[in-house]
XYZ file of C-alpha atoms in Angstrom:
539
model
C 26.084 -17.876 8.510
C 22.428 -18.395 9.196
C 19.997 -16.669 6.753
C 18.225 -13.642 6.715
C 14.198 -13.193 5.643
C 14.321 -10.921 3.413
C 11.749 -9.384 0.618
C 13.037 -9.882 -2.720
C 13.970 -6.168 -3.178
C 16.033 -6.503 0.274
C 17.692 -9.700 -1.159
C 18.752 -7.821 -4.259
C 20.031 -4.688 -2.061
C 21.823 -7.330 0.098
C 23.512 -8.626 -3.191
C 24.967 -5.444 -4.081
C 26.554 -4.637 -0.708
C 27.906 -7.789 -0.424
C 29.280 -8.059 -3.763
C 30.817 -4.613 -2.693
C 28.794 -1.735 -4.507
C 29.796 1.546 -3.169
C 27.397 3.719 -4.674
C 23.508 3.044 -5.389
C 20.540 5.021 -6.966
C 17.417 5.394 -7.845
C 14.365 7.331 -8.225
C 11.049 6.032 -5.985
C 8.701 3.566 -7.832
C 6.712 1.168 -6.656
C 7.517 -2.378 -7.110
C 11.308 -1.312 -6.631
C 11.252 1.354 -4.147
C 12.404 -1.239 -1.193
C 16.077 -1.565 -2.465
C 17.589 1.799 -2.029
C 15.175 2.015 1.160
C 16.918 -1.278 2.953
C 20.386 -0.087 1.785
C 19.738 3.197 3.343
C 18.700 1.566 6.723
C 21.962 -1.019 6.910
C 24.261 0.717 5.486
C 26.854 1.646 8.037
C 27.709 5.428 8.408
C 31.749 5.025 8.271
C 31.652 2.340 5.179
C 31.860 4.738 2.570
C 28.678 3.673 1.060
C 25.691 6.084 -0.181
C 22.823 4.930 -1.409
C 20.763 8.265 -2.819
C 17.438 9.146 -4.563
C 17.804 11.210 -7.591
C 15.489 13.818 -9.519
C 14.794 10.749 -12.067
C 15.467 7.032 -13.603
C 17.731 9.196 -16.071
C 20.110 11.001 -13.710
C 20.341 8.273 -11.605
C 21.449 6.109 -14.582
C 23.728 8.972 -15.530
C 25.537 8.925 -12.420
C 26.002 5.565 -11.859
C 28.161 5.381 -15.477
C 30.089 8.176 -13.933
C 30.605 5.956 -10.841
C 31.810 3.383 -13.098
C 34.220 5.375 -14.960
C 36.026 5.665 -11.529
C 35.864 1.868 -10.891
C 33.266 2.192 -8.699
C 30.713 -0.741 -8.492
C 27.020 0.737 -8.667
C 23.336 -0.004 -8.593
C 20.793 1.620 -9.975
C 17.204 1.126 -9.034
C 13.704 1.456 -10.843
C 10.262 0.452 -11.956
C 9.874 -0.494 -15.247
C 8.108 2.746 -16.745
C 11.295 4.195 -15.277
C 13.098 2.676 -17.521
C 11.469 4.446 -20.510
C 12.766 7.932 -18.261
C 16.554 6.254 -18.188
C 16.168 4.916 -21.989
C 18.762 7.053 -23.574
C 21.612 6.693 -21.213
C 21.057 2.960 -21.113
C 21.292 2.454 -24.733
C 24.164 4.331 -25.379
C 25.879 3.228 -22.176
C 25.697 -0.317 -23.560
C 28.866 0.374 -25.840
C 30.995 2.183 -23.514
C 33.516 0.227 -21.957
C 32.091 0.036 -18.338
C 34.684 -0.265 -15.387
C 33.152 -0.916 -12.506
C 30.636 -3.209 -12.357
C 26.909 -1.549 -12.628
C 23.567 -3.393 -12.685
C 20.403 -2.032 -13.585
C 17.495 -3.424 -11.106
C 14.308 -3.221 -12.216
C 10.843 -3.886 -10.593
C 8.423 -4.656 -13.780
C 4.546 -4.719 -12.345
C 2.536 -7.449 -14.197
C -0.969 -6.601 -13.370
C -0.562 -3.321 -13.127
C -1.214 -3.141 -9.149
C 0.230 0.292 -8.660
C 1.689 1.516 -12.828
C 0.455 2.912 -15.588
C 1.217 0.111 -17.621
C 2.685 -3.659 -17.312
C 5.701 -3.296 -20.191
C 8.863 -5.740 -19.898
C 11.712 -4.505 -19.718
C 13.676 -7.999 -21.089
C 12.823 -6.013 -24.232
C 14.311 -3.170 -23.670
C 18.146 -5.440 -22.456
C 17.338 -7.445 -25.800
C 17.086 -3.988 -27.470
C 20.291 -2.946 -26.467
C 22.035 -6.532 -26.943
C 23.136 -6.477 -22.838
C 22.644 -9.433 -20.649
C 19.564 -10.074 -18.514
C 19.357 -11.641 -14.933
C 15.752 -13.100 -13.959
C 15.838 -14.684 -10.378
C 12.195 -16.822 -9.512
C 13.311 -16.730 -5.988
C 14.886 -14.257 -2.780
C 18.132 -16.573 -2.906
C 18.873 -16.569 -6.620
C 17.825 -12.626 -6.414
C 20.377 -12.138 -4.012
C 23.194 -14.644 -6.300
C 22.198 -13.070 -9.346
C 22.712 -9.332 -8.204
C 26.427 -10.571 -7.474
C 26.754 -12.748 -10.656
C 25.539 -9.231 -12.687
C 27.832 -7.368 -10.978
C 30.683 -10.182 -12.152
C 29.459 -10.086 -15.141
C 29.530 -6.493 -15.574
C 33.066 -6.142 -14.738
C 33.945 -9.054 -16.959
C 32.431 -8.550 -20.500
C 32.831 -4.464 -19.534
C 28.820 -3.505 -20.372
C 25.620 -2.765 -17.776
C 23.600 -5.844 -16.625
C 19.930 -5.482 -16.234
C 18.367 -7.777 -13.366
C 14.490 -8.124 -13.771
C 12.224 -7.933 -11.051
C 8.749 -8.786 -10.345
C 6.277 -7.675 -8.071
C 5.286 -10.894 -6.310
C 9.070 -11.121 -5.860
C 9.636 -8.299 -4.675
C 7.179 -7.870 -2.434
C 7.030 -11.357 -0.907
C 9.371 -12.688 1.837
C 12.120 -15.739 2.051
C 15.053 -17.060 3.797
C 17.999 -15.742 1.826
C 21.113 -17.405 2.947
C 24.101 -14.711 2.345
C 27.863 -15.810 1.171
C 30.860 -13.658 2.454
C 31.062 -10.280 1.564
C 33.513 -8.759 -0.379
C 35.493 -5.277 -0.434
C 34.948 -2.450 -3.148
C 37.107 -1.328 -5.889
C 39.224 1.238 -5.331
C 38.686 4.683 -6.961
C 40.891 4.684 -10.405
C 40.097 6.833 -13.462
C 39.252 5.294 -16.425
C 42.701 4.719 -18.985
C 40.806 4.226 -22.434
C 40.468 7.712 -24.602
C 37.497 6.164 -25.973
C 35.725 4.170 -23.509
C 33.118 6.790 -22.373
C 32.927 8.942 -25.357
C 30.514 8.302 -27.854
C 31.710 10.307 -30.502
C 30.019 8.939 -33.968
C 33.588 7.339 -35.120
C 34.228 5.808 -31.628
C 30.519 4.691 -31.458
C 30.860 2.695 -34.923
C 33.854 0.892 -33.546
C 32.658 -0.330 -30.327
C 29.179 -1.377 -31.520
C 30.914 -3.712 -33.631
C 33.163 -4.840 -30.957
C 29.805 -4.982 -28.954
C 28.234 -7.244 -31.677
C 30.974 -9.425 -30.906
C 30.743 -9.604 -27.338
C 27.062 -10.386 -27.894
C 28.415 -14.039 -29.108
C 29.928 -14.487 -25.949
C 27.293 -13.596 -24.168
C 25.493 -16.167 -25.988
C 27.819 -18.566 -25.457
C 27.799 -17.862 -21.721
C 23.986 -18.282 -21.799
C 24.604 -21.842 -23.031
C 25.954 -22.902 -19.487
C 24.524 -25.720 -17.534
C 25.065 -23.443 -14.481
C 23.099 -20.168 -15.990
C 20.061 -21.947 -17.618
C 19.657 -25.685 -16.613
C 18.004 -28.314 -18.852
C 16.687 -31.533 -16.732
C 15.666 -33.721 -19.312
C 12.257 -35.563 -18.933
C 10.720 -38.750 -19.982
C 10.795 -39.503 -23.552
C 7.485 -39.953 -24.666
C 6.158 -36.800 -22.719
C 3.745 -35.299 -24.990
C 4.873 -31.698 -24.399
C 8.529 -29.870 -23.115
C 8.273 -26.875 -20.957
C 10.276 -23.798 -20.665
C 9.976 -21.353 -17.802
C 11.506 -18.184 -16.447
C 10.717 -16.385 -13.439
C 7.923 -17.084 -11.631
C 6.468 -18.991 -14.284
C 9.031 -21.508 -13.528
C 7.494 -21.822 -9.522
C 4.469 -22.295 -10.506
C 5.075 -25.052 -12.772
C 6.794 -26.862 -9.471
C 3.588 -26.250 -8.038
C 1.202 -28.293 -10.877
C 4.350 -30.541 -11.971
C 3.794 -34.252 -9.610
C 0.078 -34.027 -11.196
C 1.025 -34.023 -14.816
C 1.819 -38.140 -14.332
C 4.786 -37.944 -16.339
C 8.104 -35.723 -16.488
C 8.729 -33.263 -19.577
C 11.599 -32.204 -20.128
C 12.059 -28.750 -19.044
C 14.225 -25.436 -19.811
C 14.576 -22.703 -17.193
C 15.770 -19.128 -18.694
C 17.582 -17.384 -15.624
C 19.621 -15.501 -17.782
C 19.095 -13.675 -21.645
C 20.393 -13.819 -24.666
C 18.446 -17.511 -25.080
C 20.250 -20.253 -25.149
C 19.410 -21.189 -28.556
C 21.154 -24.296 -28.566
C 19.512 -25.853 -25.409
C 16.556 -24.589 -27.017
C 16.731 -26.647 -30.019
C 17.720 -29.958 -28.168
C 14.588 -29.425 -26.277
C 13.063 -29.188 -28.997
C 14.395 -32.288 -30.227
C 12.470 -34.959 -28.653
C 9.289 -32.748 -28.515
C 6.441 -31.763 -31.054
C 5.078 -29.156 -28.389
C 6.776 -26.592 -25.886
C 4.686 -24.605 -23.836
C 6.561 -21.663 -22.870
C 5.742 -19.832 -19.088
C 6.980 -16.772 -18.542
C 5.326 -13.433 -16.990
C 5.218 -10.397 -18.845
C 4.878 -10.537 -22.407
C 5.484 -13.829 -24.664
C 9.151 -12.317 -24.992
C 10.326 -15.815 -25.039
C 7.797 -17.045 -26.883
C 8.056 -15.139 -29.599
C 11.501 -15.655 -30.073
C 11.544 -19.478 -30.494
C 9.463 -18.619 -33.631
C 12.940 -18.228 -35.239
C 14.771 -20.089 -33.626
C 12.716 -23.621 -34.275
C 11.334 -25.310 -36.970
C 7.921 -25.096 -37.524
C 7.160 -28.369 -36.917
C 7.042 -27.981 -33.373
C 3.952 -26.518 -32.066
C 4.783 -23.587 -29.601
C 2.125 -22.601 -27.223
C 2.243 -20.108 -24.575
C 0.174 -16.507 -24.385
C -0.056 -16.249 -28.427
C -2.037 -18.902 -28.917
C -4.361 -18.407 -26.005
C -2.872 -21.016 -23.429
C -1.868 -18.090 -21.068
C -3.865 -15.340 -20.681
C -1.834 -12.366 -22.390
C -2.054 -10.205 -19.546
C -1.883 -9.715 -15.769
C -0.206 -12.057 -13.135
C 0.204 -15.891 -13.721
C -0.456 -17.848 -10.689
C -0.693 -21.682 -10.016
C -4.346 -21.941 -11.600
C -3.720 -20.241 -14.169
C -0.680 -22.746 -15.400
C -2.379 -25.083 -13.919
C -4.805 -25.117 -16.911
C -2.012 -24.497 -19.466
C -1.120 -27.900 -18.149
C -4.733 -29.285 -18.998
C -4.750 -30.421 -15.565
C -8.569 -30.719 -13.897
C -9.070 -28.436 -11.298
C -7.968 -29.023 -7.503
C -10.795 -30.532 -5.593
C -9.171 -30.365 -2.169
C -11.877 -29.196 0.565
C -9.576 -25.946 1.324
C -9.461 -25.078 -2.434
C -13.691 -25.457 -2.518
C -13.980 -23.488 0.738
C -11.974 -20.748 -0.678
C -13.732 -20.664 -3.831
C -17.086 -20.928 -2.341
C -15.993 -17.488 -0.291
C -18.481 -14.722 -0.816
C -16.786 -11.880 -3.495
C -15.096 -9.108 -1.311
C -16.748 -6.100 -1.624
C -15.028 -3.454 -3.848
C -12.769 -1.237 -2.143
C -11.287 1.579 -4.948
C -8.391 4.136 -4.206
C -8.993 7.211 -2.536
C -7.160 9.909 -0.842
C -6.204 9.852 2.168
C -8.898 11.044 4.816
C -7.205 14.549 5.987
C -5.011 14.524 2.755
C -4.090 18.271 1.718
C -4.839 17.411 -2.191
C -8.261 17.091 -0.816
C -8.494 20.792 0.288
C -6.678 21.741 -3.005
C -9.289 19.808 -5.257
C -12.177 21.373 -3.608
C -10.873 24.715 -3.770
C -9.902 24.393 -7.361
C -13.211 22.985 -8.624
C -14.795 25.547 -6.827
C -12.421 27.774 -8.966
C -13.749 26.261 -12.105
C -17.211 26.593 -11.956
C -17.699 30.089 -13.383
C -16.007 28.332 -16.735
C -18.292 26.756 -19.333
C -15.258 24.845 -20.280
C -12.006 24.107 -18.948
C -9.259 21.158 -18.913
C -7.135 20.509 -15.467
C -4.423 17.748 -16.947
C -3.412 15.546 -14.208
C 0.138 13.796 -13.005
C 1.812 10.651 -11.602
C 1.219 10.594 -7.653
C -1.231 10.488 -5.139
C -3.060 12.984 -6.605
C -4.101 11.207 -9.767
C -7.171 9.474 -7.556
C -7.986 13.585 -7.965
C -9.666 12.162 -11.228
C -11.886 9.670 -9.295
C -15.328 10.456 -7.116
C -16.311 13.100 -5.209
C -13.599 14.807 -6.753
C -13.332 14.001 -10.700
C -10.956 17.264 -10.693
C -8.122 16.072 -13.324
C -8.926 14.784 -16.953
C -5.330 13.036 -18.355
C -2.597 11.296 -16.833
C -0.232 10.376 -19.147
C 3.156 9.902 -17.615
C 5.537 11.370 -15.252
C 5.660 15.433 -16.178
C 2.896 15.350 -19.155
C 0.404 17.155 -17.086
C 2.482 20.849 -17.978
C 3.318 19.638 -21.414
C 0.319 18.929 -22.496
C -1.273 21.606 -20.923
C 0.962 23.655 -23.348
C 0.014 21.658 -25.731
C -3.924 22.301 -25.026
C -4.054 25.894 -24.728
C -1.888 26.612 -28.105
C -4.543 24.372 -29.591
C -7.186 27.044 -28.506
C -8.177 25.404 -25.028
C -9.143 28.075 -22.180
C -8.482 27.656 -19.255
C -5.741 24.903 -18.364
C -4.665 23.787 -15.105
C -1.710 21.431 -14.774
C -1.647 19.519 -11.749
C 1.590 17.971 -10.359
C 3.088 16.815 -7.287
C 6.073 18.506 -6.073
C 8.506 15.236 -6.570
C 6.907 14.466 -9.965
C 7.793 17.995 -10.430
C 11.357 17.823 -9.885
C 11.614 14.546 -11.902
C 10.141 15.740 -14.786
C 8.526 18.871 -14.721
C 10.930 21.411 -15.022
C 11.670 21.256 -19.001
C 7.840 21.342 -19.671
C 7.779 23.986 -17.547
C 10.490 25.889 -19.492
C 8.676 25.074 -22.846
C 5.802 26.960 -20.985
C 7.344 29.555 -19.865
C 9.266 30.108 -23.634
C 5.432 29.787 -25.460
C 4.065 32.638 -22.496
C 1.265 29.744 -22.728
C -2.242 30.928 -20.483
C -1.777 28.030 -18.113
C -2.032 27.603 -14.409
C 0.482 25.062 -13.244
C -1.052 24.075 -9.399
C 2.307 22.203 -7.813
C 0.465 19.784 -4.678
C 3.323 20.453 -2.570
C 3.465 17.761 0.252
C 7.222 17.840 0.927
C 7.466 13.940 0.246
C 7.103 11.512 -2.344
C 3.897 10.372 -0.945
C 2.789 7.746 -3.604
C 5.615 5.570 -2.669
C 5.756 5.671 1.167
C 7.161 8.893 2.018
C 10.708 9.127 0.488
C 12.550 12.835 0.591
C 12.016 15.270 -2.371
C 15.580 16.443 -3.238
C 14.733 19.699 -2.657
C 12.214 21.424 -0.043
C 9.973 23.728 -0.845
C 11.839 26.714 -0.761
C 13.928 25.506 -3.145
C 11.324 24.472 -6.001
C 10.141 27.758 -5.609
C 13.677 29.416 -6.678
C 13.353 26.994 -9.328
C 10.277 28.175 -10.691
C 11.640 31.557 -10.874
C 14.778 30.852 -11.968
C 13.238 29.223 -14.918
C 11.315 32.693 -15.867
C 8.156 32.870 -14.022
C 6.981 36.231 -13.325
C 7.552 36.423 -9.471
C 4.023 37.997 -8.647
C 2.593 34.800 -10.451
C 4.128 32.123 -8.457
C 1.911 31.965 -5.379
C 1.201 30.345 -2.431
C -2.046 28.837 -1.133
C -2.699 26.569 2.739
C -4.895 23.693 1.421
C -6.889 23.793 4.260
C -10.920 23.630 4.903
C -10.709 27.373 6.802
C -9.106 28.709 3.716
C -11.113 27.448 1.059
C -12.725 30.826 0.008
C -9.622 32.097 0.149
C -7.673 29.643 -2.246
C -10.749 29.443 -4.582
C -10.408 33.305 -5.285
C -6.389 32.841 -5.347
C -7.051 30.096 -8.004
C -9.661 32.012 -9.674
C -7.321 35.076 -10.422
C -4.116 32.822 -11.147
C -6.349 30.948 -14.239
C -7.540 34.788 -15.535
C -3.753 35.372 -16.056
C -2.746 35.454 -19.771
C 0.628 34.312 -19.068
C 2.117 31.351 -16.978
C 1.282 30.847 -13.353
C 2.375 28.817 -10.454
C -0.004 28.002 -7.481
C 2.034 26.088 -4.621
C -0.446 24.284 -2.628
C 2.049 23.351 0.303
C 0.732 21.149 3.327
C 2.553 18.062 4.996
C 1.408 14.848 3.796
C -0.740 13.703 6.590
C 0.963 10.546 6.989
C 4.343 11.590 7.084
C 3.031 14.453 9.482
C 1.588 11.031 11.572
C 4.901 9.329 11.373
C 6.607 12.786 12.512
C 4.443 13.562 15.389
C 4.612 9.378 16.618
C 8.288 9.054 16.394
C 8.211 12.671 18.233
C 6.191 11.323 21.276
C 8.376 7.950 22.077
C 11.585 10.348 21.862
């Protein structure tokens, strides 16, 4: 069969149908967002398949061990701050006796081009003691989401597969193998497999300390992380994982000799081919992306003898992207003096472009109408969300103050007005809302807290390209006053330039309430209302 090109994320949702997944999901987060979105555009009607968004990285874990329980092969997609939302569930999952297979894709962001933060999430399968897939490449992404899902089934436990942006986001000839059928639907037999009851939990996480040796011993395979031995007088040995390992290729016919070199596809370490690397060499330098996970790991696995270098001791920068340069001088090889390199780093600087709304954006309307709103106050706070409308803290609008992580803006808006602030505005998006909001709401609503809580309403996850919110508007709203919000407090407002007097008063009254509000600002997001009105006109 002749190959497909494919963007990493497509390769990995490829990998699951073909190695027969019949349920996938996830919650929207850029860099992993493209998985669940190419399912849901292949996927054939009849086959039985869904691939779903869910209200978070926790409930989409949730239901994927469900899945499993049934025999069911699953996926589950995320970013990597998603993770810390699905945390719980995938610790405790780890010593259940999984079923059907179910692999844990995640999209971590090094460089923080669109996250709060650039965490790796190899930690967080070492933390747990579960296996770890990390492809360098669209082919091995698309292998190693069937190999996890083998795996899965075989040692009975979740597989994580690591992602990276510039793999995900970059495009390759993946060549596919045959596909293969799901597992039928069959209840779980074991009394104990999915409960974890204290007594039942102390017995499998020994059994799962156990399996953890053959996981190691499975990471010892020639097949799973290869070992090409080098010249013997090579004054350093390398070990790479990820894209760390293509960049090396990149730099490698320069270095004028050939060190021997490790490449981690798959965690636990293989601490054995570790140590006869280490064997004929006084130095490793160790390239990986993310942090020095690796790194600081063969500080107890080797002797101390050999000198380990890598992002601790300054050889890699600790942070951000690697790219060929950048190993490049890890290598202590001179700079590239071809006459393309000079032109391109002669180039002028680009001018600086920062993020801004989008020009007929409805969170622009809202902003203006709520700092109008604010300006009678000497003082005020307006805590801010994950979504589009966190550039809502930059210029001209500089309306939200925090942004701490999915959902804080209503907590700690509680937080700040039982610590004497007055008045509070939470802002939130109407997605970010549904993934997280609703408990801090219900904390609000229990503490009859004096905040405002302004939902941007946009009927889309915008941030992310315009998935569905799993409920429309009319549905938050029953939400809001199911969860005890006085019904003459949950408004409405038209963020719109025409009714900006309007919505400042609206605003203005909503923040003199001693109690909780709710302001919905609803208006389409203007590019799904573009998308809309285009596909409308070729129809």
């Amino acid at each position: 069969m002749d190959g497909y090109v494919l963007l990493g994320n497509e390769a990995v949702a490829l990998g699951a149908l073909h190695a027969g997944v019949s349920l996938a999901y996830g919650y929207p987060g850029t860099p992993s967002t493209e998985i669940i979105e190419y399912m849901q555009q292949v996927i054939e009607p009849k086959s039985g398949v869904r691939a779903q968004w869910c209200s978070n990285e926790k409930t989409a874990y949730e239901a994927a061990v469900g899945a499993s329980a049934m025999n069911r092969r699953v996926l589950v997609t995320m970013k990597h701050v998603g993770l810390n939302v699905a945390a719980d569930p995938f610790m405790n999952s780890a010593i259940m006796n999984i079923k059907g297979g179910v692999v844990l894709a995640v999209a971590d962001d090094p460089g923080m081009h669109s996250s709060q933060n650039e965490q790796d999430s190899r930690f967080y399968a070492d933390f747990a003691k579960l296996p770890c897939f990390e492809p360098h490449n669209q082919q091995e992404a698309y292998e190693m989401t069937r190999a996890a899902f083998d795996l899965s089934e075989r040692f009975h436990v979740p597989v994580l597969l690591r992602l990276v942006t510039r793999l995900s986001h970059s495009r390759a000839i993946v060549r596919p193998n045959p596909s293969r059928d799901a597992n039928p639907m069959v209840k779980f037999t074991g009394k104990d497999d999915f409960i974890t009851l204290p007594a039942t939990s102390r017995k499998r996480y020994a059994e799962h300390l156990e399996l953890y040796k053959r996981l190691r011993a499975y990471a010892e395979s020639e097949t799973v992380n290869p070992l090409k031995p080098g010249d013997t007088d090579a004054p350093f040995s390398v070990i790479t994982s990820g894209l760390g390992h293509n960049y090396f290729e990149e730099n490698a016919e320069d270095l004028g000799f050939s060190p021997s070199v490790l490449h981690v596809n798959f965690y636990p370490l293989p601490e054995e081919k570790i140590r006869t690397l280490a064997a004929g060499s006084k130095r490793i330098l160790c390239i990986e992306e993310g942090y020095p996970f690796i790194e600081r790991l063969l500080r107890g696995i080797l002797p101390v003898s050999v000198t380990v270098s890598g992002k601790l001791d300054g050889s890699l920068p600790p942070s951000g992207e690697l790219n060929p340069d950048i190993v490049r001088t890890a290598l202590k090889l001179p700079e590239p003096s071809s006459k393309v390199e000079d032109g391109h780093r002669n180039l002028a600087p680009l001018p600086g472009r920062p993020p801004q709304l989008c020009k007929g954006c409805p969170h622009r309307d809202t902003f203006k109408a709520l700092n109008t709103a604010l300006e009678t106050y000497e003082n005020h706070l307006v805590t801010g969300d994950i979504g589009c409308y966190t550039l809502g803290y930059l210029p001209p609008f500089e309306a939200i103050e925090t942004g701490l992580c999915m959902g804080a803006s209503i907590t700690m808006a509680r937080g700040a007005a039982q610590a004497g602030m007055y008045p509070v505005v939470a802002v939130i998006g109407d997605s970010t809302f549904m993934h997280s909001g609703l408990t801090g709401l219900a904390d609000a609503v229990s503490s009859s807290v004096p905040i405002t809580i302004l939902i941007l309403d946009n009927s889309t996850t915008a941030m992310t390209g315009g998935q569905d919110t799993i409920f429309e508007s009319k549905g938050i709203r029953k939400v809001v006053l199911g969860l005890g919000v006085e019904p003459e407090h949950c408004v409405e407002m038209v963020p719109l330039p025409t009714k900006h007097e309007e919505n400042s008063d609206l605003l203005r009254r909503e923040i003199e309430y001693k109690g909780v509000s709710v302001v919905f600002a609803f208006r389409e997001c203007i590019q799904t209302a573009k998308r809309k009105h285009t596909k409308e006109a070729k129809a």
